[in-house]
Each structure stands twice: as structure tokens, then as C-alpha cells.
Short mmCIF file of C-alpha atoms in Angstrom, two decimals:
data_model
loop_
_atom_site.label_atom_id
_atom_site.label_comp_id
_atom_site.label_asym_id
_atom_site.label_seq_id
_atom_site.Cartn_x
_atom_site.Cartn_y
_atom_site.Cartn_z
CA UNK F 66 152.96 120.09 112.63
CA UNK F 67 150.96 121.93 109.45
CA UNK F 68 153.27 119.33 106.95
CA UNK F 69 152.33 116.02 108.85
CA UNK F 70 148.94 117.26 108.41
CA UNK F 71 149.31 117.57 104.60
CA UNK F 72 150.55 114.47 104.64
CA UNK F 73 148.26 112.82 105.98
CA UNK F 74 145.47 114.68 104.06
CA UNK F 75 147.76 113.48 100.27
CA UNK F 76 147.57 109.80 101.77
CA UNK F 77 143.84 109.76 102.24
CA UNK F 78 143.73 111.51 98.53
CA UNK F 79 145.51 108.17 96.95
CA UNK F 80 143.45 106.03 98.94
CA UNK F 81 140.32 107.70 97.77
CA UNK F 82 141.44 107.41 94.25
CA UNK F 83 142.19 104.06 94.20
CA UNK F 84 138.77 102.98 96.03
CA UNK F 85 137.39 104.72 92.79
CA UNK F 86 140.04 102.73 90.53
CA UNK F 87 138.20 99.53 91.76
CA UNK F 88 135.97 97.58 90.05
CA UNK F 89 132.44 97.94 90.98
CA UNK F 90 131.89 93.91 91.97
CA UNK F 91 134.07 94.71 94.68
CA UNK F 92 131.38 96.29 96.36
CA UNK F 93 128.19 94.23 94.98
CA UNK F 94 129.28 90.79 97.28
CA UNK F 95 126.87 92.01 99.71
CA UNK F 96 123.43 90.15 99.31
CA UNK F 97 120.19 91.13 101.71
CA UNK F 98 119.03 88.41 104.14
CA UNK F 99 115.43 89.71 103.21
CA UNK F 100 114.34 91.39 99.71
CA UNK F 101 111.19 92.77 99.13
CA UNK F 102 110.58 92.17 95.13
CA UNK F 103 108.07 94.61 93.79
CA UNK F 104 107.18 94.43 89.79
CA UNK F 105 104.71 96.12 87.26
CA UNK F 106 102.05 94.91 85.64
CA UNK F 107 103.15 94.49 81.67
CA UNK F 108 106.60 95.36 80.58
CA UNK F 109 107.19 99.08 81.81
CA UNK F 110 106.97 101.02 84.96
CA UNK F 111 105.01 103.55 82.95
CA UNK F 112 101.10 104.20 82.33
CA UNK F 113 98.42 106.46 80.88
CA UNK F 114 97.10 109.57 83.02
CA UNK F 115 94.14 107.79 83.66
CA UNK F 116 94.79 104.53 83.77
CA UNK F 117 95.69 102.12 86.28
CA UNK F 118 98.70 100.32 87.60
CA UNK F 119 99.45 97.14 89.86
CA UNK F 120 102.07 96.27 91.63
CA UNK F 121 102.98 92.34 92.53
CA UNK F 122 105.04 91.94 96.07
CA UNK F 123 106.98 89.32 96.76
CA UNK F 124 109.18 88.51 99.99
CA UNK F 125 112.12 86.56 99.70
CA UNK F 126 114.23 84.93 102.81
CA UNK F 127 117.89 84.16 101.04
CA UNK F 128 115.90 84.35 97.55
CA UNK F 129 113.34 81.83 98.04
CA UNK F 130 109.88 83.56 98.52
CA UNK F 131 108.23 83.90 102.07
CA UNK F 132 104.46 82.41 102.46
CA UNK F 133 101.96 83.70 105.00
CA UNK F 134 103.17 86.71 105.62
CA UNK F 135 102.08 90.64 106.36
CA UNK F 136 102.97 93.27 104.62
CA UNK F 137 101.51 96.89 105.04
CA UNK F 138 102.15 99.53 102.28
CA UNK F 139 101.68 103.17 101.65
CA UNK F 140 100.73 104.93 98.27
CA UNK F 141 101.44 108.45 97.55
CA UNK F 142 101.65 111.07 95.00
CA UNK F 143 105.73 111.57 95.27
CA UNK F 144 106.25 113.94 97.76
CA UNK F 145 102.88 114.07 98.80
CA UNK F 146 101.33 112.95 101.75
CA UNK F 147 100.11 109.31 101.85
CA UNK F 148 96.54 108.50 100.25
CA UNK F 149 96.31 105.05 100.89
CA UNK F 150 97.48 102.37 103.09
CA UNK F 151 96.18 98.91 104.09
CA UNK F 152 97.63 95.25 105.75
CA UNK F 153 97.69 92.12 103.11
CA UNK F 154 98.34 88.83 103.65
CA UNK F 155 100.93 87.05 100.80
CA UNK F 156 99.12 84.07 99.60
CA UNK F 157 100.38 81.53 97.22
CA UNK F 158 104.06 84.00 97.70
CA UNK F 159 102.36 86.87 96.24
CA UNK F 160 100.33 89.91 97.27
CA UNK F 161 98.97 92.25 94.28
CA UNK F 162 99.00 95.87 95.17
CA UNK F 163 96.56 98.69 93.00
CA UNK F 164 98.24 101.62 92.65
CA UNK F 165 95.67 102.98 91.50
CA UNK F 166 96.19 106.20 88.50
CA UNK F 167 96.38 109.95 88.24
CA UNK F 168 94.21 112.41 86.90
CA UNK F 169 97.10 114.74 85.70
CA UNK F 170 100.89 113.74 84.73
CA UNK F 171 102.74 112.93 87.01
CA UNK F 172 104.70 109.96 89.35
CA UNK F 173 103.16 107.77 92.11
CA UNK F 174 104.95 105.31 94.59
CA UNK F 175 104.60 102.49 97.11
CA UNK F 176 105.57 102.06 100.03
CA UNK F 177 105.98 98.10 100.89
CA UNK F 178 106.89 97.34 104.78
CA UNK F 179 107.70 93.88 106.43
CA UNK F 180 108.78 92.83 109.50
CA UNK F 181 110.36 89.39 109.99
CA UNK F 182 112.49 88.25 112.57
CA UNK F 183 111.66 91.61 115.22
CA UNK F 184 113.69 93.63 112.16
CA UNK F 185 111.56 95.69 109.68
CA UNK F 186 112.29 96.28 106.23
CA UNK F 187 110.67 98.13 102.87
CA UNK F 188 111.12 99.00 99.82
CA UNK F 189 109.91 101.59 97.13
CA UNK F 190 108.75 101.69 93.93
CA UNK F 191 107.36 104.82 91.56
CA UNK F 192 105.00 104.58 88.76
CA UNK F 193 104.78 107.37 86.23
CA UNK F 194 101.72 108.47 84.43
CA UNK F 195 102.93 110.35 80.96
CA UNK F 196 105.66 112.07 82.54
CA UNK F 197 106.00 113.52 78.57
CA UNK F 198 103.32 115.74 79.43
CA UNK F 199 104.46 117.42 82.84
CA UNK F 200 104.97 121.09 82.32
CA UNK F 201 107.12 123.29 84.95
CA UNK F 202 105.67 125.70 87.37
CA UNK F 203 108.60 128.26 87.47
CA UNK F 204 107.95 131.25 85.95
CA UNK F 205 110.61 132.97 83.70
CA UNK F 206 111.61 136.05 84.14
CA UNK F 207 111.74 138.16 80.95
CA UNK F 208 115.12 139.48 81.70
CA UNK F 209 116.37 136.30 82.42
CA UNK F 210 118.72 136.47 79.35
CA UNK F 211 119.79 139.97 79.66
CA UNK F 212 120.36 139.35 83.76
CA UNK F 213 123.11 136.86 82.92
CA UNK F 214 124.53 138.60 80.31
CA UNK F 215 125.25 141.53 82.32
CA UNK F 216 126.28 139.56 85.01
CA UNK F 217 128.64 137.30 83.11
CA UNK F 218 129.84 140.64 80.91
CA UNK F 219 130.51 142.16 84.48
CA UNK F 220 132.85 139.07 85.88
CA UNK F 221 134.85 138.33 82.50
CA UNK F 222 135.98 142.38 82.46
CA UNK F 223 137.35 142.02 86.01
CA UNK F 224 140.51 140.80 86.28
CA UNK F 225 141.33 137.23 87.57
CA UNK F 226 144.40 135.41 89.05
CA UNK F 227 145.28 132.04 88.57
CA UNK F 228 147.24 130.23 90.90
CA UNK F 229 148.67 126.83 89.83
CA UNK F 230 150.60 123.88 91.46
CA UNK F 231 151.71 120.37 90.23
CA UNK F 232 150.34 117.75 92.68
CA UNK F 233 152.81 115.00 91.95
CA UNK F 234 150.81 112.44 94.56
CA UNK F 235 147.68 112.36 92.10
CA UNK F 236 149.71 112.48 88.99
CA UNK F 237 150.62 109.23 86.72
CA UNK F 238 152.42 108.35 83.92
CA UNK F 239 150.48 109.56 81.37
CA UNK F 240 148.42 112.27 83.35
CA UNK F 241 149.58 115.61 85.04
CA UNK F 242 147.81 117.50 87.42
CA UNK F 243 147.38 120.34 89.50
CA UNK F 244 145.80 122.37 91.98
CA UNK F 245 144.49 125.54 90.79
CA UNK F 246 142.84 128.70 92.38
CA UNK F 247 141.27 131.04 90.69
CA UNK F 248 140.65 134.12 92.51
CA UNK F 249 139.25 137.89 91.21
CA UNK F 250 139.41 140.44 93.93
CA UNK F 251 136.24 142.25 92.78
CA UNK F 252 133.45 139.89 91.97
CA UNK F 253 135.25 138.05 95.16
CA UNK F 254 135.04 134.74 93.35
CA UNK F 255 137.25 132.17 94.35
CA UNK F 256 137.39 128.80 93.56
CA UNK F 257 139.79 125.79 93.40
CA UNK F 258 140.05 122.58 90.89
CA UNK F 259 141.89 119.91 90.14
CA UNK F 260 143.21 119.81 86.56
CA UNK F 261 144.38 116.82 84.90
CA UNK F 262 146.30 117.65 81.41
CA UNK F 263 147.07 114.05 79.12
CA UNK F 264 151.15 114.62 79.33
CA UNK F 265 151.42 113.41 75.61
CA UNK F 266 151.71 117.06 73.56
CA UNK F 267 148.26 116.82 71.44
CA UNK F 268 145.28 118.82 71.06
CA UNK F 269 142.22 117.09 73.28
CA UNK F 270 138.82 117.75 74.32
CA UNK F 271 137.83 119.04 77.63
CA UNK F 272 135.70 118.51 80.29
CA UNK F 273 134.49 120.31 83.34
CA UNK F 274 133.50 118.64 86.07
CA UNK F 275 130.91 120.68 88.15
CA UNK F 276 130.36 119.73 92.16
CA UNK F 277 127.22 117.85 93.57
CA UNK F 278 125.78 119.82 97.06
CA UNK F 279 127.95 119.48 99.96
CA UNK F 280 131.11 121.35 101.03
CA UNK F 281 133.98 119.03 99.64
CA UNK F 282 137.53 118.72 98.22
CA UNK F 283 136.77 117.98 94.47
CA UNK F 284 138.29 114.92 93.15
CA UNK F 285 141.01 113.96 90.87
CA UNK F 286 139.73 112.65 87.19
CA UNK F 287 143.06 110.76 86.20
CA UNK F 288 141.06 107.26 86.32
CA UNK F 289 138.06 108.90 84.48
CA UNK F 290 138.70 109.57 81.26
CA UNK F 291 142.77 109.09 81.45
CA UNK F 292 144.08 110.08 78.47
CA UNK F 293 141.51 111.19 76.65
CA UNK F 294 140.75 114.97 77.95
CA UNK F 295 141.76 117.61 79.80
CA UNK F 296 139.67 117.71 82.62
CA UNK F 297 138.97 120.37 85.45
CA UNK F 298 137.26 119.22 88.79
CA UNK F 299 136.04 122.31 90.59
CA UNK F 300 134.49 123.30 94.04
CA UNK F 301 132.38 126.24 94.33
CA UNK F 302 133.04 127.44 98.10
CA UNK F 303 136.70 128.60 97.55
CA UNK F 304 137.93 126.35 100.11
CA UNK F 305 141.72 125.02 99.34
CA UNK F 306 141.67 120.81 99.35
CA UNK F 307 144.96 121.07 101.20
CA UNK F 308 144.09 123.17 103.49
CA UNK F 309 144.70 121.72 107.41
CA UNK F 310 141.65 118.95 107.44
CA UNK F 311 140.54 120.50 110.85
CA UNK F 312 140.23 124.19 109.13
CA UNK F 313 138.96 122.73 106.35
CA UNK F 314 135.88 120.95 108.90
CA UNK F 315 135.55 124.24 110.36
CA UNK F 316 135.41 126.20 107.33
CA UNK F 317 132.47 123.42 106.43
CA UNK F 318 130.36 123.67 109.23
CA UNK F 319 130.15 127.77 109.11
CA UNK F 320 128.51 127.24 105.34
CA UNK F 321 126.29 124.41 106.21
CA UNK F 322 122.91 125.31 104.72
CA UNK F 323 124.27 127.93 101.78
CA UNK F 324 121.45 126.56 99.33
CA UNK F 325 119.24 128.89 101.29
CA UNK F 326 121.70 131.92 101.85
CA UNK F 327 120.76 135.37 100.10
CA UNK F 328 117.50 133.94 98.87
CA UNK F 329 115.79 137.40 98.72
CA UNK F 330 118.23 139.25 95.95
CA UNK F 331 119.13 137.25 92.98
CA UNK F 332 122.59 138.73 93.06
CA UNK F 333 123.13 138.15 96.80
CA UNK F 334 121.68 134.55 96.31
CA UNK F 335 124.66 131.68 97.27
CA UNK F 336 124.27 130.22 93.29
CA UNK F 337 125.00 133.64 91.69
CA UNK F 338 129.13 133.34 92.26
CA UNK F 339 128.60 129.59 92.13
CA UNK F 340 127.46 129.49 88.32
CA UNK F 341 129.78 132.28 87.94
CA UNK F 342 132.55 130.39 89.15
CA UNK F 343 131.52 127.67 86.62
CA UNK F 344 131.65 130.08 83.65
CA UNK F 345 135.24 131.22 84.92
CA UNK F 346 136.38 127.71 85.53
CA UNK F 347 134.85 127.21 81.46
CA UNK F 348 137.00 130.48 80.21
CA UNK F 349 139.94 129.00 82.00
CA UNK F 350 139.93 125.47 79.97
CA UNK F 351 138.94 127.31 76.80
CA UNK F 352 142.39 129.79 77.07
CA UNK F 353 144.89 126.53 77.40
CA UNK F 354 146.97 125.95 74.19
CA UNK F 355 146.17 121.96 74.30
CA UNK F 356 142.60 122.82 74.02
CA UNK F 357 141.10 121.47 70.77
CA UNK F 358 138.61 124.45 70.37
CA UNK F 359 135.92 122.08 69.27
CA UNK F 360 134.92 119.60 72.09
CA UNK F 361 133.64 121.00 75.40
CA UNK F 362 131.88 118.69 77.80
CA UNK F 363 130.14 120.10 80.99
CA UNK F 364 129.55 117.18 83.57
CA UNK F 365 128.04 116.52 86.88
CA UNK F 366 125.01 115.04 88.88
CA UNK F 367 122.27 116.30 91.39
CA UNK F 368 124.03 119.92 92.27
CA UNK F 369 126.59 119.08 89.59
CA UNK F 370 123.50 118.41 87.43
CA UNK F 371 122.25 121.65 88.23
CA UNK F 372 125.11 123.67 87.65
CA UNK F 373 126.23 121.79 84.42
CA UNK F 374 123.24 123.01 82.44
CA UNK F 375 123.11 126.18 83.39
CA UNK F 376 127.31 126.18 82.41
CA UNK F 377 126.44 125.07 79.17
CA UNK F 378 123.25 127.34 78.90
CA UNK F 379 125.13 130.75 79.56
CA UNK F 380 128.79 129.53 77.96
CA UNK F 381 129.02 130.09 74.19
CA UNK F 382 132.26 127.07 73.97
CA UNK F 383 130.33 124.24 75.73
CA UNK F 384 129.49 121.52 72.91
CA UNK F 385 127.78 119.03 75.00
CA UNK F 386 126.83 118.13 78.49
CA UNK F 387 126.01 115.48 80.82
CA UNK F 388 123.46 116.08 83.93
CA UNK F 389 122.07 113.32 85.96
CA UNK F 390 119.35 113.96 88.02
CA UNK F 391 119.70 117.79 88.64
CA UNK F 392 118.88 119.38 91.76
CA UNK F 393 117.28 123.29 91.56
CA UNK F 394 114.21 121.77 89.15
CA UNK F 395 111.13 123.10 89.33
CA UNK F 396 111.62 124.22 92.55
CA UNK F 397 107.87 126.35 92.94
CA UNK F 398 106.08 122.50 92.25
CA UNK F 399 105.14 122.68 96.18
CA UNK F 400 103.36 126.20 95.54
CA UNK F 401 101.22 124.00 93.04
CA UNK F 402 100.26 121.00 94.85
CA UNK F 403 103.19 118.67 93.75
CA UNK F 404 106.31 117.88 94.77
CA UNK F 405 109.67 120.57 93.62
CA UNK F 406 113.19 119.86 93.61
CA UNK F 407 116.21 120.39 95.79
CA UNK F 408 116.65 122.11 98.03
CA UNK F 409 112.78 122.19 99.19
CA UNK F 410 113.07 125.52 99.64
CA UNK F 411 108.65 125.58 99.57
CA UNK F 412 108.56 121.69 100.96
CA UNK F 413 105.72 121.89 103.68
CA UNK F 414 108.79 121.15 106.17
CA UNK F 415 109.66 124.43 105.91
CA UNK F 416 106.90 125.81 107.03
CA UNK F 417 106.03 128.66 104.77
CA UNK F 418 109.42 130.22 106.34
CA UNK F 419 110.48 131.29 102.79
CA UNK F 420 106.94 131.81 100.70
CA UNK F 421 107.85 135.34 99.49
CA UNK F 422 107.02 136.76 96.62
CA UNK F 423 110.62 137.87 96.59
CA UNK F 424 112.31 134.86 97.18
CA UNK F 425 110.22 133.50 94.22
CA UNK F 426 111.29 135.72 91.99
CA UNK F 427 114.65 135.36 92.76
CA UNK F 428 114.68 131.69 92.59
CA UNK F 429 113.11 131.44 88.94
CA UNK F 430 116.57 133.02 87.59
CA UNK F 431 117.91 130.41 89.22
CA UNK F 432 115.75 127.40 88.25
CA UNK F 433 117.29 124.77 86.44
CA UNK F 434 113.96 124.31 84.22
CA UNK F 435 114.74 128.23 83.09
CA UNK F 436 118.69 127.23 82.28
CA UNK F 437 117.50 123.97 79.97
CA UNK F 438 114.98 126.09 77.92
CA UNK F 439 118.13 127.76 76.26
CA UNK F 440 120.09 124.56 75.72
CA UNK F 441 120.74 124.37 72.51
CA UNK F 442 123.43 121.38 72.42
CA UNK F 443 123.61 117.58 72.66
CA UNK F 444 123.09 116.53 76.23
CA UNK F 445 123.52 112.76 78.10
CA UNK F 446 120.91 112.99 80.56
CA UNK F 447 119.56 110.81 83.61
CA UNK F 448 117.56 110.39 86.57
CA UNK F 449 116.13 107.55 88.40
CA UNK F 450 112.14 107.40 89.60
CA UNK F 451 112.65 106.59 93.24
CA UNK F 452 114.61 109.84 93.78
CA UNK F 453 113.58 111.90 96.99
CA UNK F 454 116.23 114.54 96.29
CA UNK F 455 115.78 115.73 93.04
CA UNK F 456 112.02 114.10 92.26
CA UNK F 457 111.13 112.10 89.29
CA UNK F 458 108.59 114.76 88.65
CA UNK F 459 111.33 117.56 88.89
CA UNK F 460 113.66 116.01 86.53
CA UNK F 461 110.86 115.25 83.86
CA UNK F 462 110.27 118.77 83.86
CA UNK F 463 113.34 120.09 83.36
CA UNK F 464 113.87 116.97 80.26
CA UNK F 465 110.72 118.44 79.05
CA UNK F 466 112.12 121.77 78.37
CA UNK F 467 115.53 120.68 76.54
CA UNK F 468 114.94 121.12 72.92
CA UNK F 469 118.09 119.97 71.68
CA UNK F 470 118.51 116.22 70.75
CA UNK F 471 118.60 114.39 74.08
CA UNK F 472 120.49 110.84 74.90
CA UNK F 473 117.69 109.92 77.82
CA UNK F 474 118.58 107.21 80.13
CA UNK F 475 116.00 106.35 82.09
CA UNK F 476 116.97 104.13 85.93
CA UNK F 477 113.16 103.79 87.05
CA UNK F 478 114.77 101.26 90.11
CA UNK F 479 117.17 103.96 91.18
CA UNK F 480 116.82 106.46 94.24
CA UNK F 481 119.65 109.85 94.12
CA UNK F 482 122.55 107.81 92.90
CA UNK F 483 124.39 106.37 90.02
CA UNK F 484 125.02 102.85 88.95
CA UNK F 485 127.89 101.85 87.04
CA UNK F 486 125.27 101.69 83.77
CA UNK F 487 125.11 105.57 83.83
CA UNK F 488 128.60 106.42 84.23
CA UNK F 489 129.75 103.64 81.53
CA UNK F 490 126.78 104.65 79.01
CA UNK F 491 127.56 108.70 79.60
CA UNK F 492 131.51 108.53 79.01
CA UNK F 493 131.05 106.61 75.97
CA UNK F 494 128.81 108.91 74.93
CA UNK F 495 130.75 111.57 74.86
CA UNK F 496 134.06 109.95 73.53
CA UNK F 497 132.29 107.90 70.97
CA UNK F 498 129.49 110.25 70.38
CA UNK F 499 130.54 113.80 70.79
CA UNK F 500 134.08 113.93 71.08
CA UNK F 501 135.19 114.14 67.36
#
């Protein structure tokens, strides 16, 4: 019974991969019955502290603009609570919102609601004011070096085990990969990847591909960057992909809520064998014979964005990185009256359930903001203003603290995802860029 299960689990692998395989358009023929069309004033979504912004509104019924018609809206300091809201009538099929500025850097949304035809609809859009200028609230701990060190000293001296098997349902004709496990019995780190290895016999780049939040198998990379790179896709929980899917659910649901796990000892905290696992997962590439010893590439978004800068913070081999909107940023911003990032640990919602000093403390060795002050390599980066997971204001403060030259892509339209423009614009960047 265990074997049909695998079975069934390796079908729903190569289905997965080739929904990735397709082309994007596939899934853009979808077009809203009702859009609500919200631009800036002048050119840019930016502005001055101090100075204001307007939004025009515009609703459209199959793209031709309603006339007549209510809208209510909301603006807010992101992740604040609302300061303003108000009816307006569209006239001549467009309403002019004022959004109105801020005193201090920062990012400010609206909130546009309409209702037509008994079914309600909105849309959001976020205005910065010199988001150059916002500093981070995390402290940093002046053993933040010298804790790592230690702690990454401590894990490399133990001894690890790697377990490896060829998974000839993801494989292709040029790429070869496997399911590893790396396991060490005293740090109690365990982890599994997928590696994909080019099968020509060469010398290539490599790339590690760090996991978003969530408890889930990590993906194959064959269709990413093919032929190009080795590449390692890891999970942090230690949880085997081919494991029977109904353990594996089970498994999930016991660890549901581990960003907030061990939060009051920053070696009992849930991230501590997490990066760790990252830095072993780095070692790992570095030590194959195909590896080029020149071009390293740490990759990964929200979580993933997270844990690839502090990879390529703490690991002396990483050459470059991509992050795209990473979570852990500036997470004490609610203990100073704006919003901080993922995963809201101080948000109002929790209700001052974890505002200890303690938990603070712990947290700022942990902050991504703390990580990107010691990058000292080039890094892809991105984030989008309408993001409610990892805030506009979170990421800017985090891109504020990278010294290192920084390829900035800016998706001010974009909530916690990627469009095809990031992934396309990172990977050339780093074969075309970096990759030498």
C-alpha cells in the first residue's frame, strides 16, 4: 500500500513541474468583469516627506469606464489603522482621491471599494514618501558577529551524514537529480533537497535555493536554470518529500506556527537550525567536484528572502544573492508606531502576547535588517509596495542597510508575489551578470 502511495505522490511531482514548465499567458486569459483603475499624479508612485499625493479612480465594466457611481475608500499609514475615509461620487468617469503626505518616511495606501451588481470589489494602491530615508528599528546586538561564529564553528565540527538518491521521475536529458538528506546527530539538524547536477562533465556555478514560510516538499529546479548550474532546493523542517502524503500532512499540522517557537532563547528559537541548515546545505554544494569555486548564488523570496541573506551574510563562498521581498525585516517597527515584517510577532493582533524584553533581544539576532548590514556582495533584490506580508516599509529598511552594489527592482503594483518580470530580470542577472 506504502508504494502506490509513492506513486501517486511522483505523479503529482511531474504534474507540478510541468504546470511550472508553462508559459505564463496560460494563466493571464482571465480578464475581471469589473476593474477598479487607480493612478498617481505625475509619472511615479513616489513623493517627498511632506508633500502631497493624489490618486485618480476610475471604474471600468468590461474596460469601458462606469459613470455615476459610489465609491468609498480608506487611507492608511501601511499597517496602521485607517485615518481617513469618505463616499465620492465618479463624475465625468473619474473621482480624484488626496492621499494626503507624511511627516516622516515612510508608505501610505488606499483603499478603493465598489459595489456593482450586489458584488463588492476594491483595490489597493501604496504611495511612498522617501522610502531612501527609512532607518530600521532593530537593535543589533554587539555580539551578533561573534554569536554566529560560534554557532556556525560549533555545527561545521560535528559530523554530518549525507544521504543521496537519484530521482529518475524529475530527471531529463540533460539534468540529474536527487534527493538528499542531510542529517548530524548532534546539532540534530536535518534537512532534505533536491539537487539537480547539468549531466554534461563541466565545472558550473551553483545555486541554492532557500524555502519561502510554509511546511512544503521543495521543488525540482530542472526547468529553472537547466543546464546552466548546479542547483540545491532545500526545506528547513527535515521532513522527507516522499514520505506517505498523509504522514507528511500530519507531520505539517504538528509544526504549524514554528515562526513563533523558542522565541525567548536565541538558540532555542525555530530559525537558529533553519539558517544553520542553510549554511550546511552551502558547505555541501561548495565540497562537489563540478563546483566551479567561483560562482555561488543564494536565492529565494519572502522566507526564502529572509534566509538567503542571512546565507550569504554568515557563508564566506556565497558570491551573489537574490531576495525578493524578505520576510523577518524590521520586525520591532510595531514597538515604534509603524508597521514590522513577517511574522508580526509585535502586530497589535497579537496582543502584547510576546512584548518581552527577552523575546526582543532574541529576535534582533535574527532580524533580517541585522543579516544585510554585513552583506558585502552583489545582490538582485525586489519587493512590491502593496505587500501585507513583508511591508513596503520593512523591505526598504532592510535595502537601506545593504552596502554592497544593489540591482533594485522595484513592482510598486505588486502585493507578496512575483510576476514573470522578476523572475526573468533576476536569472539573467545572475547568468549574464554574475555568473562568469
Amino acid at each position: 500500500m506504502k508504494t502506490q502511495f509513492y506513486s501517486i505522490q511522483k505523479i503529482g511531482k511531474i504534474l507540478l513541474l510541468l504546470l511550472f514548465c508553462l508559459p505564463f499567458d496560460t494563466f493571464s486569459q482571465y480578464q475581471p468583469y469589473i476593474q477598479i483603475v487607480m493612478s498617481p499624479d505625475g509619472d511615479s508612485w513616489d513623493c517627498e516627506v511632506g508633500k502631497n499625493k493624489n490618486i485618480t479612480v476610475q471604474v471600468l465594466r468590461n474596460y469601458i469606464p462606469i459613470n455615476n457611481i459610489e465609491i468609498s475608500y480608506e487611507i492608511f499609514k501601511e499597517g496602521m489603522p485607517v485615518e481617513k475615509s469618505d463616499i465620492l461620487l465618479i463624475k465625468k468617469k473619474k473621482a480624484k482621491i488626496s492621499v494626503g503626505t507624511l511627516n516622516e518616511p515612510g508608505y501610505k495606501r488606499c483603499k478603493v471599494t465598489v459595489k456593482v451588481d450586489e458584488t463588492e470589489y476594491n483595490n489597493t494602491m501604496t504611495v511612498s514618501y522617501s522610502p531612501e530615508l527609512i532607518k530600521p528599528t532593530v537593535n543589533n546586538p554587539e555580539d551578533f558577529d561573534l554569536f554566529w561564529k560560534k554557532s556556525i564553528d560549533k555545527v561545521r565540527k560535528s559530523n554530518s551524514t549525507v544521504e543521496t538518491r537519484l530521482v529518475k521521475e524529475l530527471s531529463t536529458r540533460d539534468v540529474e537529480v536527487s534527493l538528499i538528506h542531510i542529517k548530524d546527530s548532534v546539532s540534530r539538524i536535518s534537512f532534505y533537497g533536491y539537487l539537480s547536477k547539468p549531466r554534461k562533465e563541466a565545472k558550473y556555478p551553483v545555486v541554492l535555493f532557500v524555502p519561502a514560510a510554509g511546511v512544503k516538499p521543495p521543488l525540482s529546479r530542472t526547468n529553472f536554470i537547466n543546464k546552466d548550474a548546479i542547483t540545491l532546493s532545500i526545506e528547513i523542517h527535515g521532513l522527507d518529500p516522499e514520505m506517505d502524503p498523509v504522514e507528511f500532512e500530519d507531520h505539517k499540522n504538528r509544526i504549524t506556527g514554528y515562526p513563533f517557537w523558542g522565541l525567548e532563547d536565541r538558540e532555542s528559537y525555530y530559525f537558529y537550525k533553519g539558517i544553520l541548515s542553510c549554511i550546511k546545505a552551502a558547505d555541501f554544494l561548495c565540497s562537489l567536484p563540478e563546483f566551479d569555486s567561483k560562482n555561488f548564488a543564494v536565492f529565494g523570496g519572502s522566507q526564502g528572502g529572509y534566509l538567503s541573506i542571512a546565507t550569504a551574510s554568515l557563508h564566506e563562498k556565497v558570491t551573489c544573492l537574490v531576495a525578493f521581498h524578505p520576510a523577518m525585516s524590521d520586525v520591532t517597527g510595531y514597538l515604534n508606531n509603524r508597521v514590522g515584517g513577517w511574522p508580526h510577532v509585535f502586530s497589535p493582533s497579537q496582543k502584547g502576547k510576546y512584548n518581552k524584553e527577552e523575546i526582543v533581544k532574541t529576535l534582533s539576532y535574527y532580524d533580517t535588517v541585522n543579516f544585510a548590514k554585513k552583506i558585502k556582495i552583489p545582490c538582485f533584490y525586489s519587493f512590491g509596495y502593496n505587500d501585507e506580508t513583508c511591508p513596503a516599509t520593512t523591505c526598504s529598511a532592510v535595502y537601506n542597510s545593504i552596502k554592497s552594489p544593489v540591482t533594485l527592482f522595484l513592482t510598486p503594483l505588486t502585493g507578496h508575489w512575483r510576476i514573470p518580470e522578476m523572475m526573468t530580470k533576476s536569472v539573467n542577472w545572475l547568468l549574464k551578470e554574475q555568473f562568469k
